[in-house]
Coordinates of C-alpha atoms and ligand atoms in Angstrom, one line a residue:
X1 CA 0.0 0.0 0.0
X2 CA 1.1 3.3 -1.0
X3 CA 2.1 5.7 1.9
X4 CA 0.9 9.3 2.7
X5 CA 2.0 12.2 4.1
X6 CA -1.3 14.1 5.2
X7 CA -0.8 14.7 9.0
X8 CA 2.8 14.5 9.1
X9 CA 2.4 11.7 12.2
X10 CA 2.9 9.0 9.4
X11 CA 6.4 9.1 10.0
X12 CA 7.8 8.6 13.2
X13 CA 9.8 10.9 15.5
X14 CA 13.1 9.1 14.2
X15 CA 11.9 8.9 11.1
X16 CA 11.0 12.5 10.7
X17 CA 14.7 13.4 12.2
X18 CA 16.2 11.7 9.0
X19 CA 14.0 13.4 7.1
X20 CA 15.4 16.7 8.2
X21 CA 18.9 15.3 8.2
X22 CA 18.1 14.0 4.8
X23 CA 16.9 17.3 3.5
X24 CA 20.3 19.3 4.8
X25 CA 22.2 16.4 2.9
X26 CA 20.2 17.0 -0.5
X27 CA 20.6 20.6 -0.3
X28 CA 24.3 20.1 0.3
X29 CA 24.6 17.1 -2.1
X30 CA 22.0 17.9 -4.7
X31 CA 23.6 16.4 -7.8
X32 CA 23.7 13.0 -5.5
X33 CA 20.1 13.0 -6.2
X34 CA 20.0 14.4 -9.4
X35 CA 18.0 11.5 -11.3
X36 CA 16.5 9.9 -8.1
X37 CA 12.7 10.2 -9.7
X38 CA 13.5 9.9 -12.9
X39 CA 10.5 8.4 -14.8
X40 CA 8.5 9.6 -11.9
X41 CA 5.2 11.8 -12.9
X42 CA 3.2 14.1 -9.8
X43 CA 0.2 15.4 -10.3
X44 CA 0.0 19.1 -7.7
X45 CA -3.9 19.8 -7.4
X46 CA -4.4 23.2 -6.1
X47 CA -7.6 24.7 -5.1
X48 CA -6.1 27.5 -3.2
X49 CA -3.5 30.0 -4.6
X50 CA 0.0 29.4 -3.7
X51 CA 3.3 30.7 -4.7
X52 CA 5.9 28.5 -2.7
X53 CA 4.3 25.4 -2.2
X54 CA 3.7 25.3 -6.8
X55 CA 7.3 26.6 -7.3
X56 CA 8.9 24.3 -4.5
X57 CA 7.3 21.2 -5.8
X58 CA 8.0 21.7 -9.0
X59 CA 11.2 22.9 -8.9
X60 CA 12.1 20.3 -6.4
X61 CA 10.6 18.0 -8.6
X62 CA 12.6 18.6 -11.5
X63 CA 15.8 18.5 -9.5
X64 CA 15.2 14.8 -8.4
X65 CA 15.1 13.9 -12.4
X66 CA 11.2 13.9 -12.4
X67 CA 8.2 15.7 -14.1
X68 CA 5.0 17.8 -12.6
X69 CA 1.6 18.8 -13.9
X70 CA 0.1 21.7 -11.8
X71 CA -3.6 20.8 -12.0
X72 CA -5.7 24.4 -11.3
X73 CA -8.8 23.1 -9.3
X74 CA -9.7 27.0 -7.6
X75 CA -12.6 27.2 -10.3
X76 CA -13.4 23.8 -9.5
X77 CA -13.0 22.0 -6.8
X78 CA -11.7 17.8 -6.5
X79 CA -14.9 16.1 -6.7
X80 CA -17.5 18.1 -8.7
X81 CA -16.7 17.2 -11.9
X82 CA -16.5 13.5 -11.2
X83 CA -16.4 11.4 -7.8
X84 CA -13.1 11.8 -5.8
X85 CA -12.9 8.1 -5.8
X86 CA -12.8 8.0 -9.8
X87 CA -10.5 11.2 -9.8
X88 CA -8.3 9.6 -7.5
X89 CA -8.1 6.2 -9.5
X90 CA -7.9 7.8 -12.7
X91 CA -4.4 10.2 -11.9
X92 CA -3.2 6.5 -10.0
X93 CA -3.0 5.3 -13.7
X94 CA -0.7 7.9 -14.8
X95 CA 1.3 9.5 -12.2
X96 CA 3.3 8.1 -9.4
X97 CA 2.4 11.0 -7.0
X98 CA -0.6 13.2 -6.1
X99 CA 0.5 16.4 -4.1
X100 CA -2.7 18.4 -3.1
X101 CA -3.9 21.7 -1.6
X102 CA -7.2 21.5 -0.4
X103 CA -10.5 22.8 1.1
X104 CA -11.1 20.2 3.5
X105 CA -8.9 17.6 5.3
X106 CA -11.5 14.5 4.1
X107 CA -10.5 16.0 0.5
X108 CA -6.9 14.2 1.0
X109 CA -8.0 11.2 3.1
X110 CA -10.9 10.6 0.2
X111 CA -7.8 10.8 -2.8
X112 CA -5.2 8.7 -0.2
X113 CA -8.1 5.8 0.7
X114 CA -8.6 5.7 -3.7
X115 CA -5.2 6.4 -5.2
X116 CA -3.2 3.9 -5.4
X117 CA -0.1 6.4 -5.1
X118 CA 1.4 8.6 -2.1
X119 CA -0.8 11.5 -1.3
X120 CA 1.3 14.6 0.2
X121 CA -0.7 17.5 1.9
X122 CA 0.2 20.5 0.2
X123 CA -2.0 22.4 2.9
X124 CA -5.4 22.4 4.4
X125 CA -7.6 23.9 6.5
X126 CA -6.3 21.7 9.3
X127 CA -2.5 21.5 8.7
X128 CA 0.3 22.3 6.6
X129 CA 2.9 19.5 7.0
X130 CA 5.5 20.4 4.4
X131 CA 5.6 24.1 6.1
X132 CA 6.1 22.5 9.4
X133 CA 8.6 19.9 8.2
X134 CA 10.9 23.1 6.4
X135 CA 10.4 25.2 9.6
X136 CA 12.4 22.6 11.5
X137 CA 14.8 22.2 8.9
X138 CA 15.2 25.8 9.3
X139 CA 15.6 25.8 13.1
X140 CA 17.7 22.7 12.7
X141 CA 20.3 25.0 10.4
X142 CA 20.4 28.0 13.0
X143 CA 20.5 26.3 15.9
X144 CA 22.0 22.9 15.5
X145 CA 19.1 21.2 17.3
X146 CA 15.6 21.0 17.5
X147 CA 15.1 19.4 20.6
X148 CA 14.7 21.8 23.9
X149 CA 14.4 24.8 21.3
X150 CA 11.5 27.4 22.3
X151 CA 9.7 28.6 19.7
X152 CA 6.9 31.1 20.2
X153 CA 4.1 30.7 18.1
X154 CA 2.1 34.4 18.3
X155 CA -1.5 35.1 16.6
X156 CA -4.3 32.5 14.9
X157 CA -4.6 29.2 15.7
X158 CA -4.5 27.9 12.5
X159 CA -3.6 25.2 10.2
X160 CA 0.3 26.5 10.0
X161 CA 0.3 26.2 14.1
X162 CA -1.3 22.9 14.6
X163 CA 1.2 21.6 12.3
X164 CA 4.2 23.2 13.9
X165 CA 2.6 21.8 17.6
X166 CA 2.8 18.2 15.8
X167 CA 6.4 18.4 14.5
X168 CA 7.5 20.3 17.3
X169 CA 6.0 18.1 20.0
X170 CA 7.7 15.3 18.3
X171 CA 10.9 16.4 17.9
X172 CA 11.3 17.8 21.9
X173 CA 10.9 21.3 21.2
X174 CA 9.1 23.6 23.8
X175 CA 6.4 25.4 22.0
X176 CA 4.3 28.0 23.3
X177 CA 1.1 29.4 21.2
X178 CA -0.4 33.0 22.0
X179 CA -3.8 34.0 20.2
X180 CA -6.4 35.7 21.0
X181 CA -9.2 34.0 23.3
X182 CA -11.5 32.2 21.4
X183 CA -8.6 31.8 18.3
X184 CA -6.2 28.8 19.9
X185 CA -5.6 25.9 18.0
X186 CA -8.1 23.1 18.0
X187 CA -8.6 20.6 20.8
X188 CA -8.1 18.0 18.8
X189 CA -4.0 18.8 17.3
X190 CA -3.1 20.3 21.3
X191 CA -4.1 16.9 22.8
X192 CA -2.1 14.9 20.5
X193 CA 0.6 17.3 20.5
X194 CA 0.3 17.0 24.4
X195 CA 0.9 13.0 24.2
X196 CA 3.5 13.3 22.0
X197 CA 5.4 15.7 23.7
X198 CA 5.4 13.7 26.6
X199 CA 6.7 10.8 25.0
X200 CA 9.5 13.0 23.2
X201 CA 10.7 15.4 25.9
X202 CA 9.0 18.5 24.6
X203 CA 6.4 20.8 25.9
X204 CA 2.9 22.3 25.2
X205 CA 2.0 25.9 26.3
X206 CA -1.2 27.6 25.2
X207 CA -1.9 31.1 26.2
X208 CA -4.1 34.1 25.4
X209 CA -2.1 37.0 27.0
X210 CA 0.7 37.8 25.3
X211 CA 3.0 39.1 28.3
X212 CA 3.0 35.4 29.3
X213 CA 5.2 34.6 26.9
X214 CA 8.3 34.2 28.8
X215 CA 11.9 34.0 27.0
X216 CA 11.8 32.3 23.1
X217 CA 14.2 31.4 21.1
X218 CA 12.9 31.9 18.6
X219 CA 9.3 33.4 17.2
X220 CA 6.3 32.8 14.8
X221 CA 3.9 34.3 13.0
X222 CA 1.3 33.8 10.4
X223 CA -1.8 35.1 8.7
X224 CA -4.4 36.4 11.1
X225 CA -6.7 35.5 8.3
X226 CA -6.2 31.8 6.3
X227 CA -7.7 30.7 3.0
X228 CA -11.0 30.3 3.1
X229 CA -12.2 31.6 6.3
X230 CA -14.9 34.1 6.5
X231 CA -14.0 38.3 7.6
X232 CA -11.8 40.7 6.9
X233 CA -7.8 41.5 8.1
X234 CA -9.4 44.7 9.5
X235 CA -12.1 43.5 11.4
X236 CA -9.2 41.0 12.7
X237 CA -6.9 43.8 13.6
X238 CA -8.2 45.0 17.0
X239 CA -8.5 41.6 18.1
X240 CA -5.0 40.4 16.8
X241 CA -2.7 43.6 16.9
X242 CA -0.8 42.8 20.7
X243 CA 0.2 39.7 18.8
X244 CA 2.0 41.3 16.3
X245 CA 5.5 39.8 15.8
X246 CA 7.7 42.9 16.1
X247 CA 11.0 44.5 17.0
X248 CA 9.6 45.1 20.4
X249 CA 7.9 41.5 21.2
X250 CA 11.7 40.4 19.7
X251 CA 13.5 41.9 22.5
X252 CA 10.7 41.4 25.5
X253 CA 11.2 37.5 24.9
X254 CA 14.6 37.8 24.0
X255 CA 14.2 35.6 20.9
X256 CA 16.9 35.4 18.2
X257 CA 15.2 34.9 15.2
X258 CA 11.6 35.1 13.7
X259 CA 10.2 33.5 11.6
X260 CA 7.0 33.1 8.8
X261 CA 5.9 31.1 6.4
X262 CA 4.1 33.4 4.0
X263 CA 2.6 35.2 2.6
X264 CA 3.1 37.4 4.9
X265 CA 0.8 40.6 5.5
X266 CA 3.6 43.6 6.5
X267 CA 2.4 45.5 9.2
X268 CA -0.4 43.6 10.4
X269 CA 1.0 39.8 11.6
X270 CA 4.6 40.7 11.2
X271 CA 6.2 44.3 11.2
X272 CA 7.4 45.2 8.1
X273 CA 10.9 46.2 10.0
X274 CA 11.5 42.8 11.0
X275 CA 10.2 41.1 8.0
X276 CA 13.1 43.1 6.4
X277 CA 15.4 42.2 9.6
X278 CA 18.4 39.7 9.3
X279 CA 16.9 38.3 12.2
X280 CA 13.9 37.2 9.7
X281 CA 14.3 33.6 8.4
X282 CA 11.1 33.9 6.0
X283 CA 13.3 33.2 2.7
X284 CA 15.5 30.3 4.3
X285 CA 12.1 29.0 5.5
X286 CA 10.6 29.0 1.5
X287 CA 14.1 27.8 0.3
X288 CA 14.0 24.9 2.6
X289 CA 10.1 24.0 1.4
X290 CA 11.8 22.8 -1.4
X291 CA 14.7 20.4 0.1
X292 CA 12.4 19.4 3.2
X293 CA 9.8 18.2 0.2
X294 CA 12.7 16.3 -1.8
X295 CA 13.8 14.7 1.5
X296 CA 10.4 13.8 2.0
X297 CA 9.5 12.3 -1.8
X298 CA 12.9 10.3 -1.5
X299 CA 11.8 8.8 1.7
X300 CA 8.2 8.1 0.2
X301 CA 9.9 6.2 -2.8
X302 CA 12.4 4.5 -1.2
X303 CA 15.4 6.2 -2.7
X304 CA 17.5 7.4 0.4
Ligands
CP401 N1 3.9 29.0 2.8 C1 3.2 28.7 1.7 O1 2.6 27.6 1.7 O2 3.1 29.6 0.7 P1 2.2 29.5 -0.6 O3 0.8 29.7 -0.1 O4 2.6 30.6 -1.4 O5 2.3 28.2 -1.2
NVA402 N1 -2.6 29.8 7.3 C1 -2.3 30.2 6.0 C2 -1.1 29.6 5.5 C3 -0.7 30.0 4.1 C4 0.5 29.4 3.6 C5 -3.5 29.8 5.1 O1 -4.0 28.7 5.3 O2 -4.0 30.6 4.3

């Protein structure tokens, strides 16, 4: 049976360790991998925008000797035109991959239960995986280490956050999320975040006042607003703005770096001073989408 990547928990703890490793060895070593899909086909269905997670797949693609079709599905979305179940067995005929941005979560768990190829989760409404997986490749580089790393999540509790709690929890790092009440991440991610930081030496803080978040190593933000959800960034503003990632939240928590995953709105989730800061990992972050997801592929085909 083929395997997925829709949660990120597929892989084990040690598992998803090499897979970091593994991408800091192919961005190193790229020409080691240079025809590791070759004669390997992936079909990227979007039904949301995207800038990096298109270019970073197919790109990444390329580099590992194999081809990519982008698929545009934001008129239409997977299963309208025909059953997911048909759609799903039909691209299994052709391609050796599906990578897909979705709507809903049951959208990827419909096309992994029919295709009879990996499924990757380019991004939902629940998670974001890949991000997650190239965050801690990123934290990996500038710090040497993920475990016992305290990374400040600050502002929605959304699909980008729920993934980070996953990875992070699993790979010992202490995270800490701050939203607004009422805007924390679902029940359902914290709790197994919670068990699997247990297991793996990391920790779980939620909180809704921001001057509780104690010293960071480093910070987070995203979007007050994701794809698909209903209002406006300035209704949201009020609510959000003592989230804000800025120079002065920077030096109340002492963190060293901050981070985002983009797009990122200047001036509203993230200053525009330090989204233009050297302190701003933002572009390693998007560069490493691309090695993090050609670590990943490798390790879903069995070549490294
Ligand atoms: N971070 C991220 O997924 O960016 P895109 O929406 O541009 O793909
Ligand atoms: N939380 C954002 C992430 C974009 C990459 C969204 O879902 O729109």
């Amino acid at each position: 049976m083929a395997m997925h990547y829709l949660t990120g928990l597929e892989f084990s703890p040690a598992e998803t360790e090499s897979l970091i490793d593994l991408a800091i060895r192919t961005k190193q070593q790229p020409e080691a991998f240079a025809t590791a899909l070759k004669g390997h086909s992936f079909a990227l269905l979007f039904e949301k925008p995207s800038l990096r997670t298109r270019v970073s797949f197919e790109v990444g693609i390329t580099r590992l000797g194999g081809h990519s079709l982008y698929i545009d599905h934001k008129d239409e979305r997977i299963g309208v035109r025909e059953a997911t179940k048909d759609y799903a067995k039909n691209l299994s005929v052709w391609v050796q991959g599906i990578v897909a941005r979705v709507y809903q979560h049951s959208t990827l768990t419909d096309l992994a239960q029919f295709a009879s190829v990996p499924v990757v989760n380019a991004l939902c409404e629940q998670l974001h995986p890949c991000q997650a997986l190239a965050d801690f490749v990123t934290i990996k580089e500038a710090f040497g280490q993920i475990k016992g790393i305290r990374l400040g999540y600050v502002g929605d509790g959304n699909n980008v956050s729920h993934s980070l709690l996953l990875l992070g929890a699993m790979l010992g790092a202490q995270v800490t999320v701050a939203t607004p009440a009422g805007r924390g991440p679902k029940a359902q991610w914290v709790e197994q975040a919670q068990v699997l930081a247990a297991a793996h030496g990391g920790s779980i803080k939620l909180i809704s006042k921001i001057s509780e978040m104690g010293q960071q190593d480093v910070l987070y933000t995203d979007t007050w607003l994701s794809m698909g959800c209903a209002g406006t960034l300035a209704e949201l503003q009020p609510q959000f703005a003592p989230f804000q990632l800025n120079e002065t939240l920077l030096v109340q928590t002492g963190a060293q770096y901050a981070m985002h995953c983009q797009p990122a709105h200047r001036d509203l989730e993230i200053s525009g001073a330090v989204m233009d800061s050297k302190l701003c990992l933002a572009l390693p972050q998007a560069e490493n989408r691309l090695h993090a997801q050609n670590a990943l592929l490798l390790k879903l085909f069995n070549k490294a």
